[in-house]
PDB file of C-alpha atoms in Angstrom:
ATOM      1  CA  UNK A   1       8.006 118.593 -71.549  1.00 30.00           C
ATOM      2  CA  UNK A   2       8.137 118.445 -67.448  1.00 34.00           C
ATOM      3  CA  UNK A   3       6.600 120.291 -64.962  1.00 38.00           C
ATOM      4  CA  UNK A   4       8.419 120.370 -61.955  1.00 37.00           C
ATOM      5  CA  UNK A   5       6.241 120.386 -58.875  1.00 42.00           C
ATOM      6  CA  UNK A   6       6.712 122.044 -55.224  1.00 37.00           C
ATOM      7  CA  UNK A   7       6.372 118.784 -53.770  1.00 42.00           C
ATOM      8  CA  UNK A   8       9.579 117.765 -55.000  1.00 48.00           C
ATOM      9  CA  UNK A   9       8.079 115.229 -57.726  1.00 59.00           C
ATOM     10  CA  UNK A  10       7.922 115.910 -61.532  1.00 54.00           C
ATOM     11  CA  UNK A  11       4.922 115.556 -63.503  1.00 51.00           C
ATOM     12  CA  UNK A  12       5.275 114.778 -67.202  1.00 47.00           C
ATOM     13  CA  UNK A  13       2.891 116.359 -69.650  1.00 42.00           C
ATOM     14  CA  UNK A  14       2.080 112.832 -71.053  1.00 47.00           C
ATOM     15  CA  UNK A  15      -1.377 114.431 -73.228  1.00 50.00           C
ATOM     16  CA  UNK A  16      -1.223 118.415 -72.690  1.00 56.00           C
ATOM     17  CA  UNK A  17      -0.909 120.725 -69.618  1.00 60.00           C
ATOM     18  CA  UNK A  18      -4.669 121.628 -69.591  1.00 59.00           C
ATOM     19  CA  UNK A  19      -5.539 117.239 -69.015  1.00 70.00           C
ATOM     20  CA  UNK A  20      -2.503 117.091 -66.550  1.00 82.00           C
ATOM     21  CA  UNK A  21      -3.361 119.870 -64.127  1.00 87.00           C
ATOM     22  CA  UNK A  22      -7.089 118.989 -64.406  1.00 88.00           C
ATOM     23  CA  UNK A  23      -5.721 114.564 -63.608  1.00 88.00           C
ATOM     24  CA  UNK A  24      -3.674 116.333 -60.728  1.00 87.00           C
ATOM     25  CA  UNK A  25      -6.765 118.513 -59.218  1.00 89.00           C
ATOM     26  CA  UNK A  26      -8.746 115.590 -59.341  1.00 87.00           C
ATOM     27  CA  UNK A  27      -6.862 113.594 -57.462  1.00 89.00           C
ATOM     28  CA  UNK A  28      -5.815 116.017 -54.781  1.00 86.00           C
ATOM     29  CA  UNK A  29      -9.929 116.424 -54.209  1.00 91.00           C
ATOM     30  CA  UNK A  30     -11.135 112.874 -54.510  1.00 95.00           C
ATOM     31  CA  UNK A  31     -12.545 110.682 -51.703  1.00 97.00           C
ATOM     32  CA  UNK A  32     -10.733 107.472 -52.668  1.00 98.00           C
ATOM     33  CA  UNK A  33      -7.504 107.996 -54.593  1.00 98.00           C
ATOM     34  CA  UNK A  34      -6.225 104.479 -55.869  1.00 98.00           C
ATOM     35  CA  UNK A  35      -2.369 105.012 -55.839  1.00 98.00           C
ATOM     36  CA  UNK A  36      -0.931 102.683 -59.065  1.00 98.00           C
ATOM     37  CA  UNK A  37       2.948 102.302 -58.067  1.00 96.00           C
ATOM     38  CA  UNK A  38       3.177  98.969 -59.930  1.00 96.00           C
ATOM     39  CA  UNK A  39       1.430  97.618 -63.189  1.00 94.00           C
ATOM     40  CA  UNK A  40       0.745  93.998 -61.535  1.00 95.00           C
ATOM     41  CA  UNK A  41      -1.522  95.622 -58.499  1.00 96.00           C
ATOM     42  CA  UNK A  42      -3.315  98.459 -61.202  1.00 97.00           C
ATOM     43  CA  UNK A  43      -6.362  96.583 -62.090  1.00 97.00           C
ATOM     44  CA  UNK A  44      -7.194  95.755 -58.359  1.00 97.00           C
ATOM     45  CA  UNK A  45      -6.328  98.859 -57.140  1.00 98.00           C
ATOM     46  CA  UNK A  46      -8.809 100.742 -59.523  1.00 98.00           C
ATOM     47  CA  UNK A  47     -11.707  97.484 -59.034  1.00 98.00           C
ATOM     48  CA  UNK A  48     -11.328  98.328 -55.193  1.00 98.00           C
ATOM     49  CA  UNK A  49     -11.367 101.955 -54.960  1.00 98.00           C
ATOM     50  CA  UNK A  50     -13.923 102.364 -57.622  1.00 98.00           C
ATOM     51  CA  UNK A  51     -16.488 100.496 -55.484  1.00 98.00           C
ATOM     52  CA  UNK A  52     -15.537 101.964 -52.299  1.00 98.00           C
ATOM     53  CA  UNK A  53     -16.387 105.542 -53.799  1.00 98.00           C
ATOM     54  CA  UNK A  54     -19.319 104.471 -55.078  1.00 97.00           C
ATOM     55  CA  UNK A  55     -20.859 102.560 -51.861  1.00 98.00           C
ATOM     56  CA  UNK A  56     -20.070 106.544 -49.879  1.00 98.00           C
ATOM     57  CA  UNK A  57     -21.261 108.487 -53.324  1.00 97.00           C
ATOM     58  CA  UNK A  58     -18.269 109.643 -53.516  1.00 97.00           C
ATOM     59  CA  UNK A  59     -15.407 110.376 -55.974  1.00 96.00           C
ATOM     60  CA  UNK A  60     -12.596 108.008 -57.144  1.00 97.00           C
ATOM     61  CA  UNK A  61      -9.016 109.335 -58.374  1.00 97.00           C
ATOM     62  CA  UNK A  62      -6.192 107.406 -59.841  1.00 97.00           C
ATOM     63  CA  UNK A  63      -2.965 108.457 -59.416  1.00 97.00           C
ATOM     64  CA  UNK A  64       0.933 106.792 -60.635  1.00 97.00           C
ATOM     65  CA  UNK A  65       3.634 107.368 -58.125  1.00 96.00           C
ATOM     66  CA  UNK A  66       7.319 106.402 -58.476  1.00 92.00           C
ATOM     67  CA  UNK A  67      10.900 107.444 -57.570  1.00 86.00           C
ATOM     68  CA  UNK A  68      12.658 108.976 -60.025  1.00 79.00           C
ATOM     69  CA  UNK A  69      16.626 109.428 -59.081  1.00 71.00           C
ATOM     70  CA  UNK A  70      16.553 112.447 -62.226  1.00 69.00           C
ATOM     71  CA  UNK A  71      14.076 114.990 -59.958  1.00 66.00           C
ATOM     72  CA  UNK A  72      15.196 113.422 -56.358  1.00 63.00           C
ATOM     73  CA  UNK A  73      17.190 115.285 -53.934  1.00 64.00           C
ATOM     74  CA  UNK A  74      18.603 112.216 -51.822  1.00 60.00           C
ATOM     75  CA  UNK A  75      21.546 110.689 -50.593  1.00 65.00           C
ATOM     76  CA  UNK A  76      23.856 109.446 -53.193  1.00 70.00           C
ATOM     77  CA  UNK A  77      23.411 106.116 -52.427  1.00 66.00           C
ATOM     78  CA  UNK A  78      19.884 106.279 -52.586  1.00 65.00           C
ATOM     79  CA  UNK A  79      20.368 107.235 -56.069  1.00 65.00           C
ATOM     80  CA  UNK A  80      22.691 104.265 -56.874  1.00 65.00           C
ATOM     81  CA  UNK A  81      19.612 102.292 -55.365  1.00 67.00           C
ATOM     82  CA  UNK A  82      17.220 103.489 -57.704  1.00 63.00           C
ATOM     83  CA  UNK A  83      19.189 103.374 -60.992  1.00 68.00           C
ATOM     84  CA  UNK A  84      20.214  99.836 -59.985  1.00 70.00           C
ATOM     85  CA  UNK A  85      16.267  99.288 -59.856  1.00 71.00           C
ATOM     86  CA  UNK A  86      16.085  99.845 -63.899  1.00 69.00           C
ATOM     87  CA  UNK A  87      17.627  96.507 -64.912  1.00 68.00           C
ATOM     88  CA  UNK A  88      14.909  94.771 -63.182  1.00 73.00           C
ATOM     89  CA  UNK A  89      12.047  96.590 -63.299  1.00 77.00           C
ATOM     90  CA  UNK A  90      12.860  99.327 -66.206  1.00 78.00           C
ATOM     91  CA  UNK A  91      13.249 102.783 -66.317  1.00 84.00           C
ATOM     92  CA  UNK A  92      10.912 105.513 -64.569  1.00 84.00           C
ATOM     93  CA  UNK A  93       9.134 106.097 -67.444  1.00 89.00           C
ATOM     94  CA  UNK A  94       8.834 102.802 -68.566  1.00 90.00           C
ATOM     95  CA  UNK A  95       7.093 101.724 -65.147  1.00 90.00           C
ATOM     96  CA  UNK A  96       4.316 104.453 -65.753  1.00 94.00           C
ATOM     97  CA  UNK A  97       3.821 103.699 -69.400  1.00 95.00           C
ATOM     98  CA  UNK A  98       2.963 100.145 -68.238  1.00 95.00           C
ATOM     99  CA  UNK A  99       0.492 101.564 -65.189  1.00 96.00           C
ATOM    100  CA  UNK A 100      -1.051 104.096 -68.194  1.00 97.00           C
ATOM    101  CA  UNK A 101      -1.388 100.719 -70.515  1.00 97.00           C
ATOM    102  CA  UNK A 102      -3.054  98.760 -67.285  1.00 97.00           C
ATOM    103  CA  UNK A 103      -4.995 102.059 -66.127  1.00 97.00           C
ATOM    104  CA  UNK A 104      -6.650 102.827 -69.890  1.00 97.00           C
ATOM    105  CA  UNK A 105      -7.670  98.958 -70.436  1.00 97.00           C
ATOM    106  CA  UNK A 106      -9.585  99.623 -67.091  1.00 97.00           C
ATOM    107  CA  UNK A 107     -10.931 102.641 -68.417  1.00 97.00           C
ATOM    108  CA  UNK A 108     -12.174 100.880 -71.457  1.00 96.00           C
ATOM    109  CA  UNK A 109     -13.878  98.281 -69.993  1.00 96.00           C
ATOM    110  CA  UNK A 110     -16.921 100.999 -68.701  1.00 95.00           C
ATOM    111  CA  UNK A 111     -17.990 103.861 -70.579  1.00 95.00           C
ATOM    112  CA  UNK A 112     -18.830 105.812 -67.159  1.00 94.00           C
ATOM    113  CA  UNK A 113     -15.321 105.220 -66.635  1.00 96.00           C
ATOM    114  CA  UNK A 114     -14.647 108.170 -69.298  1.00 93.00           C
ATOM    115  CA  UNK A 115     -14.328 111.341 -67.164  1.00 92.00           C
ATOM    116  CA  UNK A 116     -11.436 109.815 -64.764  1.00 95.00           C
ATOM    117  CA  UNK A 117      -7.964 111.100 -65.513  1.00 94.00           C
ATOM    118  CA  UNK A 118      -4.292 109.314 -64.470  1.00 96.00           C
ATOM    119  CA  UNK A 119      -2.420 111.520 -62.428  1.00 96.00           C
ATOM    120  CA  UNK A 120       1.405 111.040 -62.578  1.00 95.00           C
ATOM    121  CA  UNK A 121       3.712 111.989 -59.637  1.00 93.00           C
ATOM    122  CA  UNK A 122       7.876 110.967 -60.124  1.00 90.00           C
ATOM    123  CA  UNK A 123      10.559 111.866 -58.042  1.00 87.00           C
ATOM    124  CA  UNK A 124      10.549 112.194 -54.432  1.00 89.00           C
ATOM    125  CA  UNK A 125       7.679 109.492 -53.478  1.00 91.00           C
ATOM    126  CA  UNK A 126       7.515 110.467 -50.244  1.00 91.00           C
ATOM    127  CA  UNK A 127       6.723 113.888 -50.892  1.00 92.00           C
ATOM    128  CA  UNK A 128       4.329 112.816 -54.256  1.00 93.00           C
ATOM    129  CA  UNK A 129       2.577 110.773 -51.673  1.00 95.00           C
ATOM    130  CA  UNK A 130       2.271 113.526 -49.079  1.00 94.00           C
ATOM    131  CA  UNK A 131       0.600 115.981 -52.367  1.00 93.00           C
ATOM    132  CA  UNK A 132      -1.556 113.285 -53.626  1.00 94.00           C
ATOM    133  CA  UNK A 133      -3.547 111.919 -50.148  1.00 93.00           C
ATOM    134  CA  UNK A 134      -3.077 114.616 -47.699  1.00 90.00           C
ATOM    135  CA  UNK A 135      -6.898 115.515 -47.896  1.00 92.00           C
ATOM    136  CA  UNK A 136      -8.057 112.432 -48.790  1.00 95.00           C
ATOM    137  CA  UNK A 137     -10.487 110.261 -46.928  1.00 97.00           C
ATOM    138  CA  UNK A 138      -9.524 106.751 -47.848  1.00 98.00           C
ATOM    139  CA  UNK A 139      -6.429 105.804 -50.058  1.00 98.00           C
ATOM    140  CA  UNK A 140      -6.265 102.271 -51.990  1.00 98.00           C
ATOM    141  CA  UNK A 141      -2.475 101.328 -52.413  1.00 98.00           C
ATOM    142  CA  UNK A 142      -0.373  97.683 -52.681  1.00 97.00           C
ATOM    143  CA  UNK A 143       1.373  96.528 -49.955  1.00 94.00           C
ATOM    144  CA  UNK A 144       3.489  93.780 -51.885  1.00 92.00           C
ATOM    145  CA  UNK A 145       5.285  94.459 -55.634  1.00 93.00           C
ATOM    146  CA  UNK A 146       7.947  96.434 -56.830  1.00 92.00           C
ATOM    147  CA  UNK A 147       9.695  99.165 -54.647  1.00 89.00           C
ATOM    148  CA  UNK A 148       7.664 101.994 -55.256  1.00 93.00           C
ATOM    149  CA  UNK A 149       4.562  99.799 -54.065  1.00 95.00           C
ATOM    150  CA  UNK A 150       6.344  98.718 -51.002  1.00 93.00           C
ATOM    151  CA  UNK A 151       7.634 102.382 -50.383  1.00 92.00           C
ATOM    152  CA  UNK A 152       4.178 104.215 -51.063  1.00 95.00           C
ATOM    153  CA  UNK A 153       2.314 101.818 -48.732  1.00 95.00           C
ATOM    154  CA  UNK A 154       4.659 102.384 -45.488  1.00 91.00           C
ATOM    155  CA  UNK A 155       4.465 106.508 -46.687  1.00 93.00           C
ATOM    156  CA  UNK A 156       0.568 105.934 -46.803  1.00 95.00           C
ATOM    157  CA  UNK A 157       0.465 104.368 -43.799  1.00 90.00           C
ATOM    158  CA  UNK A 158       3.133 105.473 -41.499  1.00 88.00           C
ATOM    159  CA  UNK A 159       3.888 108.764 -42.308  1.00 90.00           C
ATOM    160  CA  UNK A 160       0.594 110.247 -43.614  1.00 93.00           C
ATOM    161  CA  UNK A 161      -1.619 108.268 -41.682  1.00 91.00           C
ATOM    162  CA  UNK A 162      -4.633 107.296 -43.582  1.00 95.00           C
ATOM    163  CA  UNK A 163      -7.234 104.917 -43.491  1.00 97.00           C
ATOM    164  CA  UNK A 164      -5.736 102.375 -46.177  1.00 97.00           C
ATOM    165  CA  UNK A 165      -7.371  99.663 -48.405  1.00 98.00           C
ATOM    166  CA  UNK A 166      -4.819  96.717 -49.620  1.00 97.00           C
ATOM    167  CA  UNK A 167      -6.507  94.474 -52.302  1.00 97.00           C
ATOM    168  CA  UNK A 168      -5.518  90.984 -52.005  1.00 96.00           C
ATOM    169  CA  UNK A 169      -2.617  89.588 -53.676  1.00 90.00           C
ATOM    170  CA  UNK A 170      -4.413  87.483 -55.848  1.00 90.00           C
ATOM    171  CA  UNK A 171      -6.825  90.376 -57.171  1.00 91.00           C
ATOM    172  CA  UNK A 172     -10.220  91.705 -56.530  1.00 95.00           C
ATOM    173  CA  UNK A 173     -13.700  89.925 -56.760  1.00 92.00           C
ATOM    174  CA  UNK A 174     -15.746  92.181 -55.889  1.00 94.00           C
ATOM    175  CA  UNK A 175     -18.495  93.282 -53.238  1.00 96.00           C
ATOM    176  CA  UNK A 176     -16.813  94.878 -51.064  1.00 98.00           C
ATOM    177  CA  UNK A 177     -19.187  95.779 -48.363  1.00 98.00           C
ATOM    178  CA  UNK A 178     -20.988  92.834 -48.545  1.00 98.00           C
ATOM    179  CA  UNK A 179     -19.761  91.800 -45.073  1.00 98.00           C
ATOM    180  CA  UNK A 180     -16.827  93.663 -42.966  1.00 98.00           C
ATOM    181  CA  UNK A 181     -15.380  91.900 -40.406  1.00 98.00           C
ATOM    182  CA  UNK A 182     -13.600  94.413 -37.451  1.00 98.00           C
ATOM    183  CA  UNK A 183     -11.040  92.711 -35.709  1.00 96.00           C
ATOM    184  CA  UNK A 184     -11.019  94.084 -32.395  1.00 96.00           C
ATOM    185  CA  UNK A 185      -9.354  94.734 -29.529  1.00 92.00           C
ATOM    186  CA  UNK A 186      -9.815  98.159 -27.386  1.00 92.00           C
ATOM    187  CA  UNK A 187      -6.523 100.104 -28.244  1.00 89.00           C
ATOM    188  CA  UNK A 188      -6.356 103.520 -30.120  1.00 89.00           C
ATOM    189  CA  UNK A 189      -4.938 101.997 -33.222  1.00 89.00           C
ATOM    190  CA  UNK A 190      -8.314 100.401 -33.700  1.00 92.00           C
ATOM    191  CA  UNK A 191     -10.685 102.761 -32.778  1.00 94.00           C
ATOM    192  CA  UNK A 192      -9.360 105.065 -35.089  1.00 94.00           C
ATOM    193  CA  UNK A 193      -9.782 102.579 -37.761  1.00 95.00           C
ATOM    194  CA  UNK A 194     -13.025 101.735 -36.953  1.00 97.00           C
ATOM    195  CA  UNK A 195     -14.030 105.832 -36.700  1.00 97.00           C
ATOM    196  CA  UNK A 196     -12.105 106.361 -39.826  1.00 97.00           C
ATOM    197  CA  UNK A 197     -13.771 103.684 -41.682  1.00 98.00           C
ATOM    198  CA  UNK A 198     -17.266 104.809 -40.481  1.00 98.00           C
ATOM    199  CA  UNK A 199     -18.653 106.028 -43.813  1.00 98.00           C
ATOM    200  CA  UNK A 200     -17.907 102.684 -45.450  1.00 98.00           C
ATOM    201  CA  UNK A 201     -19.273 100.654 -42.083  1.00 98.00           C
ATOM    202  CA  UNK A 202     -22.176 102.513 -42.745  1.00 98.00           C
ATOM    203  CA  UNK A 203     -22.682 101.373 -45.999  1.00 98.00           C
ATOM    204  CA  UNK A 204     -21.541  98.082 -45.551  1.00 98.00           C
ATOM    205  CA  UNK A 205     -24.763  95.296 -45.685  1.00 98.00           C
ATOM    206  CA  UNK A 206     -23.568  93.573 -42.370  1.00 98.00           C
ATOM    207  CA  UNK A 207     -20.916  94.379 -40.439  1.00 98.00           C
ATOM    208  CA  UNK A 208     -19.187  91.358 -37.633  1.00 98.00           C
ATOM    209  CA  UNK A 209     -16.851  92.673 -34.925  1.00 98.00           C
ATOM    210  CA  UNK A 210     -13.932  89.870 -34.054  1.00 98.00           C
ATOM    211  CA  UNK A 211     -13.184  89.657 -30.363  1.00 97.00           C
ATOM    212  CA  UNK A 212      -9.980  86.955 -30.937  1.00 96.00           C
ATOM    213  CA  UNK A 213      -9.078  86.021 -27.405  1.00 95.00           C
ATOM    214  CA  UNK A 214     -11.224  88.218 -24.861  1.00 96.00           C
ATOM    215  CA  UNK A 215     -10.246  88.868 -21.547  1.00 95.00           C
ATOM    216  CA  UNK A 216     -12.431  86.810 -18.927  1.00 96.00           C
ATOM    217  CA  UNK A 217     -14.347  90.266 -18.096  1.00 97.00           C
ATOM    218  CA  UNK A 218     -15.683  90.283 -21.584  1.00 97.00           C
ATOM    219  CA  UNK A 219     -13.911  94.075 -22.136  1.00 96.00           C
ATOM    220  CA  UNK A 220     -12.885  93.385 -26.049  1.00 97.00           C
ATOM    221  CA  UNK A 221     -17.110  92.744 -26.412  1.00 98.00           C
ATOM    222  CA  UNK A 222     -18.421  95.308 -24.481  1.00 98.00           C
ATOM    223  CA  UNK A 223     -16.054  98.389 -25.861  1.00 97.00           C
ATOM    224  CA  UNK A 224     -16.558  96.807 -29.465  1.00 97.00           C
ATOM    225  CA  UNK A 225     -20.268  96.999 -28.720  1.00 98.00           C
ATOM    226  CA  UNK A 226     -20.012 101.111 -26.782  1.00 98.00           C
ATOM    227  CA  UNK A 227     -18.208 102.215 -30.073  1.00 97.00           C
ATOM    228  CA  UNK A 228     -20.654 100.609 -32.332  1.00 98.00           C
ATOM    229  CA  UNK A 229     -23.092 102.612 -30.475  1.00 98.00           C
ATOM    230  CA  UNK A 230     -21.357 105.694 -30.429  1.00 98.00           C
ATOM    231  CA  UNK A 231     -20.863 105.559 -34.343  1.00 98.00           C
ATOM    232  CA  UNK A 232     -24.639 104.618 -34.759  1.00 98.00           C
ATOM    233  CA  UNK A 233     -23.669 101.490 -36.942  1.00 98.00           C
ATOM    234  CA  UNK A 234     -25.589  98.353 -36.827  1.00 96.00           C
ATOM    235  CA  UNK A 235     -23.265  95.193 -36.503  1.00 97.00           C
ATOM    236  CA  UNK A 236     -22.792  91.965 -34.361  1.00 98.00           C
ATOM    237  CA  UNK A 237     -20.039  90.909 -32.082  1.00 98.00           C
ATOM    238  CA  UNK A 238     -18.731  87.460 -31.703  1.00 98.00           C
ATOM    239  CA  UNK A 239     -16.076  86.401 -29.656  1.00 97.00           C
ATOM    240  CA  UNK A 240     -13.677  83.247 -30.620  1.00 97.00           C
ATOM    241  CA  UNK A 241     -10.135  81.809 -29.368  1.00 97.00           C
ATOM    242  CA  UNK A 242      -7.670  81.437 -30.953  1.00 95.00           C
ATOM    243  CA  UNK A 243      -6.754  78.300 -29.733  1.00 95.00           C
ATOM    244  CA  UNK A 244      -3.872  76.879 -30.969  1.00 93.00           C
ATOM    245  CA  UNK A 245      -3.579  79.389 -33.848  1.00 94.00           C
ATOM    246  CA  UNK A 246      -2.033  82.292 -34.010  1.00 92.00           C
ATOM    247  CA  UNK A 247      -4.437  85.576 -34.190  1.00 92.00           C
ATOM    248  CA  UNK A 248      -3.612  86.312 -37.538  1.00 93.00           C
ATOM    249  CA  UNK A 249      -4.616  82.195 -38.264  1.00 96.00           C
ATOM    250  CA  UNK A 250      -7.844  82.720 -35.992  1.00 96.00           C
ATOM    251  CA  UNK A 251      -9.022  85.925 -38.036  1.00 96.00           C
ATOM    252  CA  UNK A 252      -8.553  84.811 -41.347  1.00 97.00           C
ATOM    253  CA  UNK A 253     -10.333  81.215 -40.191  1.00 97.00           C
ATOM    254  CA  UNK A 254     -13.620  83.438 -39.240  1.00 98.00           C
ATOM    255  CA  UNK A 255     -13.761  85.394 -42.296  1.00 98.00           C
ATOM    256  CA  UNK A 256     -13.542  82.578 -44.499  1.00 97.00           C
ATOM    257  CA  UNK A 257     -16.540  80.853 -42.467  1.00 98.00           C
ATOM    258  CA  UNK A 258     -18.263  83.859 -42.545  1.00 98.00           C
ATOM    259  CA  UNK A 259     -17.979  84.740 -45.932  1.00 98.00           C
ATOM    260  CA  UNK A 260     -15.763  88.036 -45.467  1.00 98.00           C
ATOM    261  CA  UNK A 261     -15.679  90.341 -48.199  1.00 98.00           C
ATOM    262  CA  UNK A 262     -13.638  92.863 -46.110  1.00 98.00           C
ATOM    263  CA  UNK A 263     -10.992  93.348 -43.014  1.00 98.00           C
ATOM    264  CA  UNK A 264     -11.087  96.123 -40.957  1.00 97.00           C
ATOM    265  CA  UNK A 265      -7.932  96.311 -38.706  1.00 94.00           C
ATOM    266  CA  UNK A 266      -6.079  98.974 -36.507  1.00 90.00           C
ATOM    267  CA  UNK A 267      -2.864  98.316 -38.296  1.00 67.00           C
ATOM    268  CA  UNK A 268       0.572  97.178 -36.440  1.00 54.00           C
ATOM    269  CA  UNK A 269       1.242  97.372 -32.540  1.00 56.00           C
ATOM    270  CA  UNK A 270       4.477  99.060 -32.827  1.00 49.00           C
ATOM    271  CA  UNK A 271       6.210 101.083 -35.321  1.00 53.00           C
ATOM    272  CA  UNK A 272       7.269 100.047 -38.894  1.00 50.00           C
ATOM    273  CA  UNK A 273      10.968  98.900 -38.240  1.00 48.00           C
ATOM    274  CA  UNK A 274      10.008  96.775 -34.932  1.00 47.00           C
ATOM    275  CA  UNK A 275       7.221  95.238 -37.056  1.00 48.00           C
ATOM    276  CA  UNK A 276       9.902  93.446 -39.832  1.00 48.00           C
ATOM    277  CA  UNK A 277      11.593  92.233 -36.916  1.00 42.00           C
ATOM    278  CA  UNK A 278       8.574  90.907 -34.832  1.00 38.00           C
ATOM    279  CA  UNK A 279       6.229  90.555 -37.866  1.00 48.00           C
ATOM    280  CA  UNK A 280       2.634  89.921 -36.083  1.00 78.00           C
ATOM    281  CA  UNK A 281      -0.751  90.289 -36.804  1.00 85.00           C
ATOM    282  CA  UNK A 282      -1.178  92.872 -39.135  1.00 87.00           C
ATOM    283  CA  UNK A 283       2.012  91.647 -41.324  1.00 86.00           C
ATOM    284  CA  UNK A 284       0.171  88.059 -41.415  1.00 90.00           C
ATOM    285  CA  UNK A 285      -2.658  89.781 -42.612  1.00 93.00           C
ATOM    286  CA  UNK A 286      -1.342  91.200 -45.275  1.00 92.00           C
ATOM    287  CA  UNK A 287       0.405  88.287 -46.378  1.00 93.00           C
ATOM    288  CA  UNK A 288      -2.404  86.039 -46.520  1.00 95.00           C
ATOM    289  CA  UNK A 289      -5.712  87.317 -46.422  1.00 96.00           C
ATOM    290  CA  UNK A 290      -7.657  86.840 -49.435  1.00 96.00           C
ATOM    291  CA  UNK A 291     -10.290  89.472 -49.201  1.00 98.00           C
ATOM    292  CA  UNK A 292      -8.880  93.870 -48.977  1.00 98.00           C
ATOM    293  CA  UNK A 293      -7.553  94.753 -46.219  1.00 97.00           C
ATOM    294  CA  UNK A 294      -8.587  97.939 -44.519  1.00 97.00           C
ATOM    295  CA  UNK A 295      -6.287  99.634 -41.760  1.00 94.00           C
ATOM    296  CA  UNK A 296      -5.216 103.039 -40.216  1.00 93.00           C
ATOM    297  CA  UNK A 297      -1.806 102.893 -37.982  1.00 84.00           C
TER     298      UNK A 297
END
C-alpha cells in the first residue's frame, strides 16, 4: 500500500503505517539525518552520521531518497530519463530494497542500534529532500554514485543549504573529530561553514585552521583567528603555500601530514553549473580527499 505525501514523494508502507510515520517523524526531528540514495555509499553514510550525533549528544536519522517517474510530476523527458535509469541501476523499488538490505546489516552490527527506523521518500527528490532536512542541523549525503546520490547532494547543498558531511569514496574509518582541519579564507561561504559547524568544532579534540596562500598582510590568519574567538573554540592556525600545487593539492598535502580526520570547507566559489565548467577547489576535494568532507555553500 502507498501513502502519498504533500511533498510530492510517495512513501511505501514497507512494515505497517504505525513504523512508517514514526521512521518519517524521526527523521524530520533528528540532528544528523544520513540520506542513503545509493546502496554502495549506505554503510559510510550511517558510520559517519552516527558518530557525528553522538560527539553533539544528539540524534541520528536515516532516511532513503530516490526519483520515482510513477509519483513525479516532471517534464516528459525527465521521465524518459528516469525509466531509462532502470536497466542500469534497477527499478525504484529495487534501489531501496538494496539500501534497506545495506541499512539493516548496519543495524545488526550494534544492539543500541535497535530503536533507529529507515525512512523512505520516492518521487520528486527534490521535494523528498526539502521534507526530510529542512530542520535539520547537519545532513550526511554522497556526493559520487548513482543519480539519485548525485541529485540529492546538489539539492542538499544548493538548494536547501545545509551544512553537509561527504564520507570519502573509499569508506569511513572512523574518529571523526579527532582532528578538523578548516580551510580558510575570509569569504561568507566559509564563515558560515565554520559557524554552522560550531557544535561539532566544539567537540572536535583539536581543531587546525588552513591559511593556503595568505595575502602578505597576514588577513586569511588574523580573521581565521577573530572568528575562532568569536565562536569560543580552541584551535591553531597555520599558514602554508601552495607552491607549485594547486589549493586543492596543498590542502589535502597538510591533512595527510597532519593526520586529518576531517575537512571543513565553505563549499564552491560560484554556483553549481559554473563549478562543472571551472571545477576548483571544492570539486577537487571531493574527488580526492580521503577523510569526510564537511561544507555549507
Amino acid at each position: 500500500m502507498n501513502m502519498a505525501s504533500a511533498n510530492g514523494g510517495t512513501r511505501e508502507r514497507t512494515t505497517t503505517p504505525v513504523l512508517a510515520e514514526e521512521a518519517h517523524a524521526s527523521a524530520i526531528h533528528a540532528d544528523v539525518v544520513a540520506l542513503l540514495p545509493d546502496p554502495a555509499s549506505a554503510r559510510a553514510c550511517l558510520d559517519v552520521a552516527e558518530d557525528a550525533a553522538r560527539a553533539i549528544g544528539g540524534r541520528m536519522a536515516a532516511a532513503h531518497v530516490g526519483a520515482d517517474p510513477e509519483a513525479m510530476i516532471a517534464a516528459p523527458e525527465e521521465i524518459d530519463l528516469q525509466m531509462l535509469r532502470d536497466l542500469e541501476e534497477g527499478s525504484p523499488r529495487e534501489r531501496l530494497k538494496h539500501v534497506e538490505q545495506s541499512f539493516e546489516e548496519w543495524k545488526r552490527a550494534r544492539t543500541d542500534r535497535e530503536e533507529i527506523l529507515l525512512d523512505d521518500c520516492r518521487g520528486d527528490l527534490v521535494r523528498c529532500v526539502t521534507s526530510l532536512c529542512h530542520d535539520t542541523a547537519l545532513v550526511v549525503a554522497p556526493a559520487h554514485g548513482n543519480m539519485d546520490a548525485r541529485d540529492a547532494f546538489h539539492d542538499v547543498l544548493f538548494n536547501e543549504g545545509k551544512l553537509v558531511l561527504v564520507p570519502a569514496a573509499a569508506g569511513y574509518s572512523g574518529h571523526l573529530l579527532r582532528h578538523v582541519v578548516i580551510g580558510w579564507k575570509p569569504h561568507a561561504r566559509a564563515r558560515d561553514a565554520v559557524v554552522a559547524a560550531r557544535p561539532w568544532l566544539a567537540a572536535a579534540a583539536r581543531v587546525t585552521v588552513l591559511c593556503v596562500n595568505d595575502k602578505p598582510d597576514g588577513s586569511y590568519q588574523h580573521t581565521a583567528s577573530e572568528l575562532l574567538a568569536q565562536l569560543g573554540l580552541k584551535g591553531g592556525v597555520v599558514a602554508m603555500s601552495s607552491e607549485n600545487r594547486s589549493v586543492g593539492e596543498a590542502i589535502l598535502d597538510f591533512a595527510g601530514s597532519a593526520n586529518a580526520t576531517c575537512l571543513l570547507i565553505g563549499a564552491f566559489k560560484h554556483e553549481y553549473f559554473l563549478e562543472l565548467l571551472l571545477g576548483h577547489v571544492t570539486r577537487y576535494l571531493l574527488s580526492y580527499a580521503a577523510i569526510p568532507l564537511m561544507m555549507k555553500h
